[in-house]
C-alpha cells in the first residue's frame, strides 16, 4: 500500500472542490435545450465577456467544441482547414472533422514552440483558380497552449499575424484554447487580448481550470447560433446543465489565480528531473503546467517500465512512446507533492541502475 497518490497524468483528473460541490447542489437550473437554464446563461455570458466575444455556448467536451467550431466555419463539404501536424484536432479527435463534416485537413509542420511558420501557412492556402481539383481553404486552426509541444504558449503577436493572413485571404481563424487561461497567465496577457484575432475559440473547463465537465465555445452571435444547432445535431444538448455550469463558475472565480503556482511547480520539478542522470528535460520549454521527460538510452529502461516503477511509489504519469513521459500539474498538486515526486523519481532511477548493474 503506497503512502500517498500524486496524480500527474493530466490536469483533467482533478476532483470537484467542496465549493464546487456546494454550488452544484444549490444551482439554479432549467432546460438548456430550450435556452432557459440560468446558471448556464451566467457561465456563457461570463466566458464571452472574458474572451471579448459576442456570445458563448457550453458543450460537453473539448472534442465536440472543436468539431462544432470547424464545421460551422467549413459548412460546405470538401472545405479544407489548415492546422498543425502535431495538433490535438488532427491527432486526438478521432478524425471527426473529416468523418462527420467532410472537411479535409491540410497540415503544416508544428515548430518546437507550437507555432507554424507564417509563410508555410500562407503557402498551404489553395489557389481559388484551382477549385476544379483542389479543396477550398476556409479555416486556419491554432492551438494555445500547444499540448504536444509541451504546453508552449503562442504569443499575441504571432496570433495577430496569423489573423492578418486569414483576413487577407478571406479565411476564418479558430483557436483550440483548451488551456488558453494557462497561456494568458504565463504570458501576462489578458485572455481576451490573446484571442482577439480569432473568429472562434474553444476553452476546456476541465483541464487547467479544474471544473469536472465541459467546454465553452465563443464567437459572434451568428456563429454561436449555428453552433447551437450543430450541438443539438451531435447529441450535445443537455437539460438541467446548470449543475455542471455552477462548478465551472466556481473554477473561473477560484482557480485562474492558481495557474501561476502550477507553472512554478512544474518548472521546479523540471529543473530537478534534469539533474538526474539518465533523464533529460528541455527546461527552457517548460512554460506552463506540462513537462516532457526523455529517458536516455544509457538508463536501460523504457517509459512504460519507469512509469510502472513510479506507480509503485504512488506517482501516476502518462507515457508518450517508448522513451518519453508526460507530467501535467494542476491545482490539487501541492509543493510537497512536487518534492515527493522528485524524490520518487530519484529512487526509481537508482533502482533501474542497480538492476542493470550501473
Short mmCIF file of C-alpha atoms in Angstrom, two decimals:
data_model
loop_
_atom_site.label_atom_id
_atom_site.label_comp_id
_atom_site.label_asym_id
_atom_site.label_seq_id
_atom_site.Cartn_x
_atom_site.Cartn_y
_atom_site.Cartn_z
CA UNK A 1 0.00 0.00 0.00
CA UNK A 2 1.54 3.32 -1.10
CA UNK A 3 1.80 6.19 1.36
CA UNK A 4 0.16 8.73 -0.97
CA UNK A 5 -1.06 9.16 -4.55
CA UNK A 6 0.24 12.03 -6.67
CA UNK A 7 -1.76 12.04 -9.88
CA UNK A 8 0.16 13.82 -12.63
CA UNK A 9 -1.43 12.03 -15.59
CA UNK A 10 -3.29 15.15 -16.67
CA UNK A 11 -4.98 18.29 -15.38
CA UNK A 12 -8.26 16.53 -16.25
CA UNK A 13 -8.03 14.28 -13.16
CA UNK A 14 -8.94 16.92 -10.57
CA UNK A 15 -11.82 16.27 -8.18
CA UNK A 16 -14.54 18.88 -7.63
CA UNK A 17 -13.74 21.09 -4.65
CA UNK A 18 -16.14 21.50 -1.75
CA UNK A 19 -17.09 24.92 -3.14
CA UNK A 20 -17.89 23.33 -6.50
CA UNK A 21 -19.96 20.58 -4.90
CA UNK A 22 -21.88 23.16 -2.89
CA UNK A 23 -22.53 25.27 -5.97
CA UNK A 24 -23.68 22.20 -7.91
CA UNK A 25 -26.07 21.19 -5.14
CA UNK A 26 -27.68 24.62 -4.97
CA UNK A 27 -27.50 25.54 -8.67
CA UNK A 28 -30.49 27.30 -10.17
CA UNK A 29 -31.45 25.24 -13.22
CA UNK A 30 -33.91 24.95 -16.10
CA UNK A 31 -33.96 23.34 -19.55
CA UNK A 32 -30.90 24.50 -21.50
CA UNK A 33 -32.06 22.89 -24.76
CA UNK A 34 -34.89 25.42 -24.56
CA UNK A 35 -32.34 28.10 -23.68
CA UNK A 36 -33.70 28.66 -20.19
CA UNK A 37 -31.02 27.44 -17.76
CA UNK A 38 -29.95 30.50 -15.70
CA UNK A 39 -26.66 29.00 -14.43
CA UNK A 40 -25.64 28.07 -17.95
CA UNK A 41 -26.59 31.56 -19.15
CA UNK A 42 -24.38 33.11 -16.45
CA UNK A 43 -21.42 30.94 -17.41
CA UNK A 44 -21.79 31.64 -21.12
CA UNK A 45 -22.18 35.37 -20.51
CA UNK A 46 -19.07 35.43 -18.31
CA UNK A 47 -16.96 33.45 -20.79
CA UNK A 48 -18.00 35.63 -23.72
CA UNK A 49 -17.09 38.73 -21.71
CA UNK A 50 -13.72 37.35 -20.58
CA UNK A 51 -12.72 36.36 -24.11
CA UNK A 52 -14.04 39.51 -25.74
CA UNK A 53 -16.61 37.82 -28.00
CA UNK A 54 -20.33 38.39 -28.53
CA UNK A 55 -21.63 35.05 -27.34
CA UNK A 56 -20.71 31.64 -25.92
CA UNK A 57 -22.03 28.08 -25.85
CA UNK A 58 -21.50 25.34 -23.24
CA UNK A 59 -20.75 21.90 -24.75
CA UNK A 60 -19.97 18.53 -23.13
CA UNK A 61 -16.34 18.19 -24.29
CA UNK A 62 -13.36 19.84 -25.93
CA UNK A 63 -13.56 17.45 -28.87
CA UNK A 64 -17.15 18.49 -29.52
CA UNK A 65 -16.19 22.16 -29.11
CA UNK A 66 -13.52 21.92 -31.80
CA UNK A 67 -15.67 19.78 -34.07
CA UNK A 68 -18.59 22.21 -33.91
CA UNK A 69 -16.29 25.19 -34.50
CA UNK A 70 -14.65 23.66 -37.57
CA UNK A 71 -17.99 22.54 -39.03
CA UNK A 72 -19.60 25.96 -38.56
CA UNK A 73 -16.74 27.65 -40.40
CA UNK A 74 -16.47 24.87 -43.02
CA UNK A 75 -20.16 24.39 -43.71
CA UNK A 76 -19.65 23.08 -47.25
CA UNK A 77 -18.38 19.52 -47.63
CA UNK A 78 -14.98 19.44 -49.30
CA UNK A 79 -13.78 22.52 -47.40
CA UNK A 80 -10.21 22.47 -46.13
CA UNK A 81 -8.70 23.53 -42.80
CA UNK A 82 -5.03 24.39 -42.28
CA UNK A 83 -3.73 23.11 -38.94
CA UNK A 84 -0.59 21.86 -37.24
CA UNK A 85 0.65 18.34 -37.96
CA UNK A 86 1.03 17.80 -34.19
CA UNK A 87 -2.21 19.49 -33.15
CA UNK A 88 -4.85 17.98 -30.90
CA UNK A 89 -7.59 18.39 -33.52
CA UNK A 90 -5.53 16.50 -36.09
CA UNK A 91 -4.23 13.68 -33.88
CA UNK A 92 -6.52 13.09 -30.90
CA UNK A 93 -10.07 13.89 -32.01
CA UNK A 94 -10.87 10.74 -33.96
CA UNK A 95 -10.71 12.44 -37.35
CA UNK A 96 -14.14 13.87 -36.63
CA UNK A 97 -13.83 16.88 -38.93
CA UNK A 98 -13.37 14.52 -41.89
CA UNK A 99 -15.60 11.65 -40.71
CA UNK A 100 -18.60 13.78 -39.77
CA UNK A 101 -18.04 17.02 -41.65
CA UNK A 102 -16.29 16.08 -44.87
CA UNK A 103 -13.59 18.64 -44.01
CA UNK A 104 -10.14 17.97 -45.40
CA UNK A 105 -7.17 18.62 -43.06
CA UNK A 106 -4.12 20.26 -44.65
CA UNK A 107 -1.27 20.04 -42.17
CA UNK A 108 1.64 22.39 -41.70
CA UNK A 109 4.63 21.37 -39.58
CA UNK A 110 4.46 22.48 -35.97
CA UNK A 111 7.69 24.02 -34.71
CA UNK A 112 9.02 23.10 -31.25
CA UNK A 113 7.27 26.13 -29.77
CA UNK A 114 3.86 25.15 -31.16
CA UNK A 115 3.82 27.72 -33.94
CA UNK A 116 3.62 27.09 -37.66
CA UNK A 117 5.76 29.22 -39.95
CA UNK A 118 3.63 32.06 -41.32
CA UNK A 119 4.97 31.61 -44.86
CA UNK A 120 4.13 27.89 -44.74
CA UNK A 121 0.59 28.66 -43.61
CA UNK A 122 0.17 31.11 -46.46
CA UNK A 123 1.69 28.66 -48.95
CA UNK A 124 -0.82 26.00 -47.86
CA UNK A 125 -3.81 28.17 -48.81
CA UNK A 126 -5.32 26.80 -52.01
CA UNK A 127 -5.37 28.98 -55.12
CA UNK A 128 -9.05 29.61 -55.94
CA UNK A 129 -8.17 29.18 -59.60
CA UNK A 130 -7.64 25.51 -58.87
CA UNK A 131 -11.10 24.93 -57.40
CA UNK A 132 -11.85 22.31 -60.04
CA UNK A 133 -9.29 19.96 -58.48
CA UNK A 134 -8.47 21.36 -55.02
CA UNK A 135 -10.50 21.55 -51.80
CA UNK A 136 -11.43 25.10 -50.83
CA UNK A 137 -9.45 26.56 -47.92
CA UNK A 138 -11.83 28.13 -45.41
CA UNK A 139 -10.18 27.97 -41.99
CA UNK A 140 -6.88 28.12 -40.07
CA UNK A 141 -6.63 26.47 -36.64
CA UNK A 142 -4.11 27.28 -33.90
CA UNK A 143 -3.64 25.58 -30.52
CA UNK A 144 -2.74 27.60 -27.42
CA UNK A 145 -1.18 26.30 -25.26
CA UNK A 146 0.17 23.58 -27.53
CA UNK A 147 -0.07 20.23 -25.74
CA UNK A 148 2.20 18.02 -27.83
CA UNK A 149 4.85 20.74 -27.84
CA UNK A 150 4.95 20.73 -24.04
CA UNK A 151 2.35 23.33 -23.15
CA UNK A 152 4.10 26.08 -25.10
CA UNK A 153 2.40 29.46 -25.45
CA UNK A 154 1.61 31.22 -28.71
CA UNK A 155 2.29 34.93 -28.31
CA UNK A 156 -0.32 37.57 -29.03
CA UNK A 157 1.96 38.97 -31.75
CA UNK A 158 2.12 35.60 -33.51
CA UNK A 159 -1.63 35.05 -33.22
CA UNK A 160 -2.31 38.53 -34.62
CA UNK A 161 -0.05 37.78 -37.62
CA UNK A 162 -1.92 34.57 -38.37
CA UNK A 163 -5.18 36.50 -38.04
CA UNK A 164 -3.91 39.02 -40.60
CA UNK A 165 -3.10 36.19 -43.03
CA UNK A 166 -6.59 34.74 -42.54
CA UNK A 167 -8.27 38.10 -43.22
CA UNK A 168 -6.07 38.76 -46.25
CA UNK A 169 -7.33 35.55 -47.85
CA UNK A 170 -10.92 35.70 -46.62
CA UNK A 171 -10.46 32.83 -44.18
CA UNK A 172 -11.60 32.30 -40.58
CA UNK A 173 -9.32 31.64 -37.58
CA UNK A 174 -10.21 29.17 -34.82
CA UNK A 175 -8.12 28.75 -31.68
CA UNK A 176 -8.19 25.47 -29.80
CA UNK A 177 -7.77 27.18 -26.46
CA UNK A 178 -8.21 24.14 -24.23
CA UNK A 179 -5.58 25.69 -21.92
CA UNK A 180 -5.83 29.31 -23.08
CA UNK A 181 -6.00 30.57 -19.48
CA UNK A 182 -2.63 28.89 -18.82
CA UNK A 183 -1.23 30.79 -21.80
CA UNK A 184 -2.76 34.06 -20.63
CA UNK A 185 -1.25 33.73 -17.14
CA UNK A 186 2.17 32.61 -18.42
CA UNK A 187 2.39 35.44 -20.97
CA UNK A 188 0.87 38.09 -18.71
CA UNK A 189 -1.64 38.97 -21.42
CA UNK A 190 -5.40 39.25 -20.77
CA UNK A 191 -7.14 36.26 -22.29
CA UNK A 192 -9.43 38.45 -24.37
CA UNK A 193 -6.47 40.21 -25.98
CA UNK A 194 -4.75 36.88 -26.61
CA UNK A 195 -7.65 35.66 -28.77
CA UNK A 196 -8.68 38.99 -30.26
CA UNK A 197 -7.73 37.91 -33.78
CA UNK A 198 -9.77 34.70 -33.62
CA UNK A 199 -13.24 34.23 -35.04
CA UNK A 200 -13.89 31.41 -32.58
CA UNK A 201 -12.21 29.87 -29.54
CA UNK A 202 -12.82 26.65 -27.64
CA UNK A 203 -11.96 26.64 -23.93
CA UNK A 204 -11.81 23.50 -21.80
CA UNK A 205 -13.25 23.93 -18.31
CA UNK A 206 -11.98 20.58 -17.02
CA UNK A 207 -8.25 20.98 -17.71
CA UNK A 208 -6.25 23.78 -16.07
CA UNK A 209 -9.38 25.39 -14.65
CA UNK A 210 -10.27 22.21 -12.76
CA UNK A 211 -14.03 22.01 -13.33
CA UNK A 212 -15.47 18.48 -13.55
CA UNK A 213 -17.06 18.60 -17.02
CA UNK A 214 -17.38 20.66 -20.16
CA UNK A 215 -16.01 23.20 -22.58
CA UNK A 216 -17.22 26.52 -23.91
CA UNK A 217 -17.10 27.89 -27.46
CA UNK A 218 -17.05 31.66 -28.00
CA UNK A 219 -17.60 33.70 -31.15
CA UNK A 220 -20.02 36.07 -32.84
CA UNK A 221 -23.77 35.89 -32.28
CA UNK A 222 -24.31 34.34 -35.72
CA UNK A 223 -21.52 31.81 -35.18
CA UNK A 224 -22.94 30.68 -31.82
CA UNK A 225 -26.45 30.45 -33.27
CA UNK A 226 -25.15 27.98 -35.87
CA UNK A 227 -23.03 26.22 -33.23
CA UNK A 228 -26.12 25.69 -31.05
CA UNK A 229 -27.89 23.87 -33.88
CA UNK A 230 -24.83 21.69 -34.52
CA UNK A 231 -24.56 20.88 -30.82
CA UNK A 232 -28.11 19.52 -30.99
CA UNK A 233 -27.28 17.53 -34.14
CA UNK A 234 -24.29 15.93 -32.41
CA UNK A 235 -26.27 14.99 -29.32
CA UNK A 236 -24.70 17.63 -27.11
CA UNK A 237 -27.85 19.40 -26.00
CA UNK A 238 -28.46 18.78 -22.29
CA UNK A 239 -31.32 19.73 -19.99
CA UNK A 240 -30.53 20.95 -16.43
CA UNK A 241 -26.90 21.58 -17.34
CA UNK A 242 -26.61 24.38 -14.80
CA UNK A 243 -25.47 21.77 -12.28
CA UNK A 244 -22.24 21.50 -14.30
CA UNK A 245 -22.03 25.19 -15.17
CA UNK A 246 -22.20 26.13 -11.49
CA UNK A 247 -18.98 24.21 -10.84
CA UNK A 248 -17.35 25.88 -13.84
CA UNK A 249 -18.25 29.32 -12.48
CA UNK A 250 -16.50 28.43 -9.22
CA UNK A 251 -13.48 27.29 -11.23
CA UNK A 252 -13.32 30.63 -13.03
CA UNK A 253 -13.59 32.53 -9.75
CA UNK A 254 -11.11 30.47 -7.73
CA UNK A 255 -8.68 28.59 -9.97
CA UNK A 256 -7.41 31.00 -12.62
CA UNK A 257 -5.25 32.67 -9.99
CA UNK A 258 -3.76 29.27 -9.06
CA UNK A 259 -2.37 28.62 -12.56
CA UNK A 260 0.80 30.62 -11.92
CA UNK A 261 1.61 28.37 -8.97
CA UNK A 262 1.06 25.29 -11.16
CA UNK A 263 3.56 26.68 -13.66
CA UNK A 264 6.16 27.43 -10.97
CA UNK A 265 5.92 23.93 -9.52
CA UNK A 266 6.25 22.40 -12.99
CA UNK A 267 9.37 24.46 -13.62
CA UNK A 268 10.91 23.43 -10.28
CA UNK A 269 10.24 19.74 -10.93
CA UNK A 270 11.62 20.03 -14.47
CA UNK A 271 14.85 21.54 -13.13
CA UNK A 272 15.15 18.76 -10.56
CA UNK A 273 14.47 15.95 -13.03
CA UNK A 274 17.02 17.36 -15.45
CA UNK A 275 19.68 16.85 -12.76
CA UNK A 276 19.01 13.08 -12.62
CA UNK A 277 21.46 11.15 -14.79
CA UNK A 278 19.61 9.20 -17.46
CA UNK A 279 16.73 11.69 -17.70
CA UNK A 280 16.58 14.75 -19.88
CA UNK A 281 14.16 17.67 -19.77
CA UNK A 282 14.36 20.71 -22.03
CA UNK A 283 13.70 23.09 -19.16
CA UNK A 284 13.51 26.17 -21.38
CA UNK A 285 10.38 24.70 -23.00
CA UNK A 286 8.51 24.36 -19.69
CA UNK A 287 6.36 27.48 -19.90
CA UNK A 288 3.14 26.35 -18.26
CA UNK A 289 1.97 23.19 -16.43
CA UNK A 290 3.40 20.44 -18.65
CA UNK A 291 6.73 18.58 -18.64
CA UNK A 292 8.01 16.02 -21.11
CA UNK A 293 10.77 13.78 -19.75
CA UNK A 294 13.09 11.97 -22.16
CA UNK A 295 14.58 8.69 -20.94
CA UNK A 296 18.10 8.33 -22.27
CA UNK A 297 19.11 5.01 -23.79
CA UNK A 298 22.00 4.63 -21.34
CA UNK A 299 19.50 4.25 -18.48
CA UNK A 300 18.49 0.89 -19.94
CA UNK A 301 14.75 1.13 -19.34
CA UNK A 302 11.56 2.13 -21.12
CA UNK A 303 8.94 4.73 -20.40
CA UNK A 304 6.34 2.09 -19.56
CA UNK A 305 8.72 0.31 -17.14
CA UNK A 306 9.71 3.52 -15.36
CA UNK A 307 6.07 4.58 -15.26
CA UNK A 308 5.17 1.29 -13.57
CA UNK A 309 8.07 1.66 -11.09
CA UNK A 310 6.84 5.15 -10.18
CA UNK A 311 3.28 3.88 -9.79
CA UNK A 312 4.59 1.60 -7.03
CA UNK A 313 5.52 4.81 -5.18
CA UNK A 314 2.08 6.30 -5.85
CA UNK A 315 3.19 8.58 -8.71
CA UNK A 316 0.82 8.39 -11.69
CA UNK A 317 2.10 9.57 -15.08
CA UNK A 318 1.42 9.02 -18.78
CA UNK A 319 3.81 7.53 -21.32
CA UNK A 320 4.37 9.07 -24.74
CA UNK A 321 6.04 6.46 -26.89
CA UNK A 322 8.77 4.12 -25.67
CA UNK A 323 11.14 6.69 -24.15
CA UNK A 324 9.07 9.67 -23.05
CA UNK A 325 6.93 10.55 -20.02
CA UNK A 326 4.38 13.35 -19.70
CA UNK A 327 3.73 15.18 -16.43
CA UNK A 328 0.89 17.69 -16.01
CA UNK A 329 0.40 19.89 -12.94
CA UNK A 330 -2.95 21.11 -11.63
CA UNK A 331 -4.28 23.00 -8.61
CA UNK A 332 -4.55 19.85 -6.47
CA UNK A 333 -0.81 19.15 -6.61
CA UNK A 334 0.99 20.78 -3.68
CA UNK A 335 4.60 21.84 -3.29
CA UNK A 336 5.18 18.81 -1.04
CA UNK A 337 3.65 16.57 -3.75
CA UNK A 338 6.15 18.02 -6.19
CA UNK A 339 9.08 17.33 -3.84
CA UNK A 340 7.80 13.82 -3.17
CA UNK A 341 7.58 13.18 -6.92
CA UNK A 342 11.18 14.29 -7.43
CA UNK A 343 12.33 12.03 -4.59
CA UNK A 344 10.45 9.07 -6.08
CA UNK A 345 11.99 9.69 -9.49
CA UNK A 346 15.45 9.65 -7.89
CA UNK A 347 14.72 6.38 -6.10
CA UNK A 348 13.15 4.74 -9.16
CA UNK A 349 16.05 5.70 -11.43
CA UNK A 350 18.57 4.48 -8.86
CA UNK A 351 16.64 1.21 -8.72
CA UNK A 352 16.91 0.85 -12.50
CA UNK A 353 20.66 1.49 -12.31
CA UNK A 354 21.06 -1.16 -9.62
CA UNK A 355 19.05 -3.67 -11.65
CA UNK A 356 21.29 -3.05 -14.63
CA UNK A 357 24.48 -3.14 -12.59
CA UNK A 358 25.30 0.53 -13.33
#
